[in-house]
mmCIF file of C-alpha atoms in Angstrom:
data_model
loop_
_atom_site.group_PDB
_atom_site.id
_atom_site.type_symbol
_atom_site.label_atom_id
_atom_site.label_comp_id
_atom_site.label_asym_id
_atom_site.label_seq_id
_atom_site.Cartn_x
_atom_site.Cartn_y
_atom_site.Cartn_z
ATOM 1 C CA GLU A 1 9.515 -1.565 17.575
ATOM 2 C CA THR A 2 11.165 -1.666 14.444
ATOM 3 C CA GLY A 3 10.098 -4.790 11.595
ATOM 4 C CA VAL A 4 12.390 -6.753 9.901
ATOM 5 C CA THR A 5 14.608 -4.606 7.150
ATOM 6 C CA GLN A 6 16.294 -5.908 4.196
ATOM 7 C CA SER A 7 18.997 -3.766 1.768
ATOM 8 C CA PRO A 8 19.639 -3.463 -0.676
ATOM 9 C CA THR A 9 15.855 -3.582 -2.089
ATOM 10 C CA HIS A 10 17.117 -4.318 -5.543
ATOM 11 C CA LEU A 11 20.398 -5.740 -6.841
ATOM 12 C CA ILE A 12 21.739 -6.301 -10.714
ATOM 13 C CA LYS A 13 24.832 -8.284 -10.592
ATOM 14 C CA THR A 14 26.144 -10.548 -13.329
ATOM 15 C CA ARG A 15 26.594 -14.396 -13.583
ATOM 16 C CA GLY A 16 30.080 -15.286 -11.866
ATOM 17 C CA GLN A 17 30.228 -12.453 -9.134
ATOM 18 C CA GLN A 18 28.972 -12.698 -5.473
ATOM 19 C CA VAL A 19 26.329 -10.863 -3.595
ATOM 20 C CA THR A 20 25.500 -10.211 -0.105
ATOM 21 C CA LEU A 21 22.515 -9.327 1.045
ATOM 22 C CA ARG A 22 21.394 -7.832 4.551
ATOM 23 C CA CYS A 23 18.725 -7.800 7.313
ATOM 24 C CA SER A 24 17.629 -6.553 10.657
ATOM 25 C CA SER A 25 15.479 -8.993 12.695
ATOM 26 C CA GLN A 26 12.906 -7.427 14.689
ATOM 27 C CA SER A 27 13.558 -5.952 18.164
ATOM 28 C CA GLY A 28 13.299 -9.283 20.784
ATOM 29 C CA HIS A 29 14.320 -11.731 17.979
ATOM 30 C CA ASN A 30 16.921 -13.994 18.387
ATOM 31 C CA THR A 31 16.202 -16.290 15.002
ATOM 32 C CA VAL A 32 16.489 -15.563 11.305
ATOM 33 C CA SER A 33 15.453 -17.386 8.565
ATOM 34 C CA TRP A 34 15.661 -16.853 4.804
ATOM 35 C CA TYR A 35 14.133 -17.972 1.533
ATOM 36 C CA GLN A 36 14.300 -17.816 -1.909
ATOM 37 C CA GLN A 37 11.300 -16.599 -3.991
ATOM 38 C CA ALA A 38 11.700 -17.511 -7.470
ATOM 39 C CA LEU A 39 8.678 -15.499 -10.039
ATOM 40 C CA GLY A 40 5.840 -16.993 -10.041
ATOM 41 C CA GLN A 41 6.416 -19.643 -6.869
ATOM 42 C CA GLY A 42 6.351 -19.850 -3.111
ATOM 43 C CA PRO A 43 9.165 -19.131 -1.423
ATOM 44 C CA GLN A 44 11.973 -21.639 -0.254
ATOM 45 C CA PHE A 45 14.054 -22.696 2.633
ATOM 46 C CA ILE A 46 17.446 -21.596 2.239
ATOM 47 C CA PHE A 47 18.812 -22.051 5.945
ATOM 48 C CA GLN A 48 18.239 -20.515 9.178
ATOM 49 C CA TYR A 49 20.372 -19.025 12.348
ATOM 50 C CA TYR A 50 19.938 -19.022 15.900
ATOM 51 C CA ARG A 51 22.453 -16.895 17.981
ATOM 52 C CA GLU A 52 24.805 -17.084 15.262
ATOM 53 C CA GLU A 53 24.530 -20.576 14.417
ATOM 54 C CA GLU A 54 23.324 -22.171 11.855
ATOM 55 C CA ASN A 55 20.230 -24.146 12.986
ATOM 56 C CA GLY A 56 19.042 -26.106 9.620
ATOM 57 C CA ARG A 57 19.098 -25.628 5.772
ATOM 58 C CA GLY A 58 17.487 -26.373 2.687
ATOM 59 C CA ASN A 59 18.298 -27.773 -0.520
ATOM 60 C CA PHE A 60 20.485 -25.094 -1.564
ATOM 61 C CA PRO A 61 24.507 -25.278 -2.494
ATOM 62 C CA PRO A 62 26.732 -24.554 -0.212
ATOM 63 C CA ARG A 63 27.893 -21.179 -2.360
ATOM 64 C CA PHE A 64 25.188 -19.949 -0.566
ATOM 65 C CA SER A 65 26.286 -19.294 2.927
ATOM 66 C CA GLY A 66 24.878 -16.800 5.978
ATOM 67 C CA LEU A 67 26.151 -15.287 8.843
ATOM 68 C CA GLN A 68 24.288 -14.102 11.943
ATOM 69 C CA PHE A 69 26.238 -11.284 14.108
ATOM 70 C CA PRO A 70 25.574 -10.481 17.734
ATOM 71 C CA ASN A 71 23.034 -8.366 17.370
ATOM 72 C CA TYR A 72 21.095 -10.968 15.314
ATOM 73 C CA SER A 73 20.959 -8.755 12.402
ATOM 74 C CA SER A 74 21.803 -11.503 9.640
ATOM 75 C CA GLU A 75 23.802 -11.561 6.230
ATOM 76 C CA LEU A 76 23.242 -13.671 2.827
ATOM 77 C CA ASN A 77 26.267 -14.156 0.482
ATOM 78 C CA VAL A 78 25.815 -16.119 -2.693
ATOM 79 C CA ASN A 79 29.389 -16.783 -4.739
ATOM 80 C CA ALA A 80 29.555 -17.441 -8.252
ATOM 81 C CA LEU A 81 26.029 -16.120 -9.504
ATOM 82 C CA GLU A 82 24.074 -18.157 -11.785
ATOM 83 C CA LEU A 83 20.822 -16.798 -13.803
ATOM 84 C CA ASP A 84 18.576 -18.439 -11.973
ATOM 85 C CA ASP A 85 19.794 -17.136 -8.701
ATOM 86 C CA SER A 86 17.554 -14.395 -10.293
ATOM 87 C CA ALA A 87 15.069 -14.044 -7.359
ATOM 88 C CA LEU A 88 13.378 -12.091 -4.392
ATOM 89 C CA TYR A 89 14.953 -13.276 -1.216
ATOM 90 C CA LEU A 90 13.187 -13.106 2.228
ATOM 91 C CA CYS A 91 14.482 -12.881 5.227
ATOM 92 C CA ALA A 92 12.311 -13.439 8.498
ATOM 93 C CA SER A 93 12.928 -13.039 11.714
ATOM 94 C CA SER A 94 11.008 -14.863 15.166
ATOM 95 C CA ARG A 95 11.355 -14.682 18.732
ATOM 96 C CA ASP A 96 13.199 -18.237 19.109
ATOM 97 C CA ARG A 97 13.930 -20.808 17.083
ATOM 98 C CA SER A 98 10.847 -22.536 17.915
ATOM 99 C CA ASN A 99 8.429 -20.062 17.850
ATOM 100 C CA GLU A 100 5.963 -20.586 14.424
ATOM 101 C CA LYS A 101 5.459 -16.374 14.289
ATOM 102 C CA LEU A 102 7.643 -15.335 11.364
ATOM 103 C CA PHE A 103 7.682 -11.708 10.248
ATOM 104 C CA PHE A 104 9.131 -11.142 7.215
ATOM 105 C CA GLY A 105 10.802 -8.502 5.608
ATOM 106 C CA SER A 106 9.882 -6.480 1.808
ATOM 107 C CA GLY A 107 12.913 -8.856 0.490
ATOM 108 C CA THR A 108 15.593 -8.121 -1.713
ATOM 109 C CA GLN A 109 14.939 -8.306 -5.513
ATOM 110 C CA LEU A 110 18.102 -10.136 -7.136
ATOM 111 C CA SER A 111 18.313 -10.025 -11.156
ATOM 112 C CA VAL A 112 21.827 -12.045 -12.190
ATOM 113 C CA LEU A 113 22.482 -11.267 -16.237
ATOM 114 C CA ALA B 1 9.600 -34.879 3.764
ATOM 115 C CA GLN B 2 6.424 -32.572 3.563
ATOM 116 C CA SER B 3 5.177 -30.723 0.745
ATOM 117 C CA VAL B 4 2.275 -28.335 -0.156
ATOM 118 C CA THR B 5 -0.359 -28.485 -3.174
ATOM 119 C CA GLN B 6 -2.196 -25.179 -3.782
ATOM 120 C CA LEU B 7 -4.966 -26.145 -6.374
ATOM 121 C CA GLY B 8 -5.623 -23.319 -8.422
ATOM 122 C CA SER B 9 -2.498 -20.522 -9.295
ATOM 123 C CA HIS B 10 -4.932 -17.904 -10.105
ATOM 124 C CA VAL B 11 -8.740 -17.379 -8.763
ATOM 125 C CA SER B 12 -10.946 -14.353 -9.868
ATOM 126 C CA VAL B 13 -13.942 -13.622 -7.583
ATOM 127 C CA SER B 14 -16.420 -11.093 -7.397
ATOM 128 C CA GLU B 15 -16.788 -8.350 -4.511
ATOM 129 C CA GLY B 16 -18.881 -9.742 -1.893
ATOM 130 C CA ALA B 17 -18.610 -13.453 -2.862
ATOM 131 C CA LEU B 18 -16.747 -16.493 -1.249
ATOM 132 C CA VAL B 19 -13.772 -16.737 -1.519
ATOM 133 C CA LEU B 20 -12.161 -19.922 -1.085
ATOM 134 C CA LEU B 21 -8.350 -21.152 -1.522
ATOM 135 C CA ARG B 22 -7.409 -24.771 -1.532
ATOM 136 C CA CYS B 23 -4.707 -26.304 0.247
ATOM 137 C CA ASN B 24 -3.491 -30.061 0.930
ATOM 138 C CA TYR B 25 -0.541 -31.061 2.510
ATOM 139 C CA SER B 26 1.667 -34.120 3.061
ATOM 140 C CA SER B 27 3.664 -34.987 5.951
ATOM 141 C CA SER B 28 4.685 -37.862 7.693
ATOM 142 C CA VAL B 29 4.098 -36.023 11.545
ATOM 143 C CA PRO B 30 1.611 -33.402 13.042
ATOM 144 C CA PRO B 31 2.530 -30.874 11.450
ATOM 145 C CA TYR B 32 1.801 -26.711 12.001
ATOM 146 C CA LEU B 33 -0.056 -25.239 9.141
ATOM 147 C CA PHE B 34 -0.196 -21.652 8.059
ATOM 148 C CA TRP B 35 -1.756 -19.347 5.326
ATOM 149 C CA TYR B 36 0.189 -15.851 4.625
ATOM 150 C CA VAL B 37 -0.547 -13.431 2.478
ATOM 151 C CA GLN B 38 1.829 -11.418 0.001
ATOM 152 C CA TYR B 39 1.250 -7.800 -1.283
ATOM 153 C CA PRO B 40 2.787 -6.383 -4.227
ATOM 154 C CA ASN B 41 6.277 -5.244 -3.893
ATOM 155 C CA GLN B 42 5.931 -6.585 -0.114
ATOM 156 C CA GLY B 43 6.994 -9.292 2.436
ATOM 157 C CA LEU B 44 4.465 -11.739 3.652
ATOM 158 C CA GLN B 45 1.925 -11.297 6.571
ATOM 159 C CA LEU B 46 0.587 -14.237 8.672
ATOM 160 C CA LEU B 47 -3.094 -14.502 8.172
ATOM 161 C CA LEU B 48 -3.901 -17.510 10.370
ATOM 162 C CA LYS B 49 -1.813 -20.728 12.117
ATOM 163 C CA TYR B 50 -2.994 -24.217 13.000
ATOM 164 C CA THR B 51 -0.855 -25.580 15.852
ATOM 165 C CA SER B 52 -2.876 -28.460 17.089
ATOM 166 C CA ALA B 53 -5.709 -26.810 18.980
ATOM 167 C CA ALA B 54 -8.745 -26.064 17.741
ATOM 168 C CA THR B 55 -9.084 -27.678 13.761
ATOM 169 C CA LEU B 56 -11.023 -24.160 12.687
ATOM 170 C CA VAL B 57 -9.141 -21.480 12.746
ATOM 171 C CA LYS B 58 -9.691 -17.332 12.426
ATOM 172 C CA GLY B 59 -7.201 -15.054 11.306
ATOM 173 C CA ILE B 60 -7.438 -11.841 10.714
ATOM 174 C CA ASN B 61 -9.054 -9.311 7.663
ATOM 175 C CA GLY B 62 -12.209 -12.158 8.318
ATOM 176 C CA PHE B 63 -10.450 -15.206 6.820
ATOM 177 C CA GLU B 64 -10.656 -18.244 8.787
ATOM 178 C CA ALA B 65 -9.337 -22.000 7.716
ATOM 179 C CA GLU B 66 -10.348 -25.427 8.800
ATOM 180 C CA PHE B 67 -8.086 -28.274 9.268
ATOM 181 C CA LYS B 68 -9.050 -31.547 8.298
ATOM 182 C CA LYS B 69 -6.738 -34.456 8.880
ATOM 183 C CA SER B 70 -8.849 -37.104 7.067
ATOM 184 C CA GLU B 71 -8.450 -35.189 3.856
ATOM 185 C CA THR B 72 -5.073 -33.648 4.553
ATOM 186 C CA SER B 73 -6.611 -30.066 4.108
ATOM 187 C CA PHE B 74 -6.330 -26.607 5.286
ATOM 188 C CA HIS B 75 -8.340 -24.398 2.870
ATOM 189 C CA LEU B 76 -8.754 -20.766 3.707
ATOM 190 C CA THR B 77 -12.191 -18.950 3.659
ATOM 191 C CA LYS B 78 -13.651 -15.813 3.448
ATOM 192 C CA PRO B 79 -17.284 -15.175 3.198
ATOM 193 C CA SER B 80 -17.365 -11.813 1.530
ATOM 194 C CA ALA B 81 -14.241 -10.744 -1.017
ATOM 195 C CA HIS B 82 -13.218 -7.114 -0.548
ATOM 196 C CA MET B 83 -11.221 -5.302 -3.056
ATOM 197 C CA SER B 84 -8.480 -5.109 -0.665
ATOM 198 C CA ASP B 85 -8.296 -8.865 -0.788
ATOM 199 C CA ALA B 86 -6.645 -8.810 -4.389
ATOM 200 C CA ALA B 87 -3.097 -10.321 -3.270
ATOM 201 C CA GLU B 88 -1.102 -13.788 -3.672
ATOM 202 C CA TYR B 89 -1.629 -16.268 -0.663
ATOM 203 C CA PHE B 90 0.660 -18.763 0.509
ATOM 204 C CA CYS B 91 0.068 -21.951 2.075
ATOM 205 C CA ALA B 92 2.543 -23.729 4.229
ATOM 206 C CA VAL B 93 3.417 -26.322 6.676
ATOM 207 C CA SER B 94 6.072 -27.231 9.122
ATOM 208 C CA GLU B 95 6.983 -29.846 11.155
ATOM 209 C CA GLN B 96 6.106 -29.322 14.532
ATOM 210 C CA ALA B 97 9.661 -30.692 15.493
ATOM 211 C CA ALA B 98 11.166 -28.241 13.258
ATOM 212 C CA GLY B 99 9.837 -25.587 14.639
ATOM 213 C CA ASN B 100 9.124 -22.516 11.888
ATOM 214 C CA LYS B 101 11.021 -23.997 8.910
ATOM 215 C CA LEU B 102 8.198 -23.690 6.579
ATOM 216 C CA THR B 103 7.587 -25.477 3.105
ATOM 217 C CA PHE B 104 5.344 -23.273 1.198
ATOM 218 C CA GLY B 105 2.769 -24.164 -1.719
ATOM 219 C CA GLY B 106 2.903 -22.065 -5.057
ATOM 220 C CA GLY B 107 0.727 -19.671 -3.927
ATOM 221 C CA THR B 108 -2.629 -18.474 -5.414
ATOM 222 C CA ARG B 109 -3.332 -15.059 -7.016
ATOM 223 C CA VAL B 110 -6.636 -13.835 -6.003
ATOM 224 C CA LEU B 111 -8.234 -10.985 -8.352
ATOM 225 C CA VAL B 112 -11.292 -9.590 -7.040
ATOM 226 C CA LYS B 113 -13.495 -7.811 -9.655
ATOM 227 C CA PRO B 114 -16.037 -4.866 -8.843
#
């Protein structure tokens, strides 16, 4: 059984650019959630995807968008990057949208210069 | 709206001493409560969860937490700290109806002294 994998592990972008982060969910899981963890803070919920549809969104602007594919892997896209977008982006998968056990990947560290 | 407050961003304990990490929450409906641990350069790992069954919850690595509704608290304890417990710990809450969309506290970094 493979765990949650995220790519890339590190990324450096400049302000105004666009970025795509990828997540492969754990085998048998159909729900993926994305979190942003700024330095020294707890993770903040961005959005969740269940069976390819968005199933809830946190307090993030529309330039944060996502996709979930038929194999339940997922992408997080951020447009018009700002300096404050620098953070660790965590992906978590779960067996379904109501199952309370989340399995987290190791994250993508994004630096915006 | 729900929120989580973790008292103390850093805690230092001696090896073998009690570990106590404090978490208070606010929620308008019965919550689910969680403790996660994050080791350097890793994602979060679930330590334990409360989902309205027993109020004293036992987790992995010898940790346990007690849900106290009257105090809106869910403090994490371990009787005897080990060097491997050095990590950052996050308390989180979700509304039962919201399933597994979590609101996290700011985290408490634990340092274990030999």
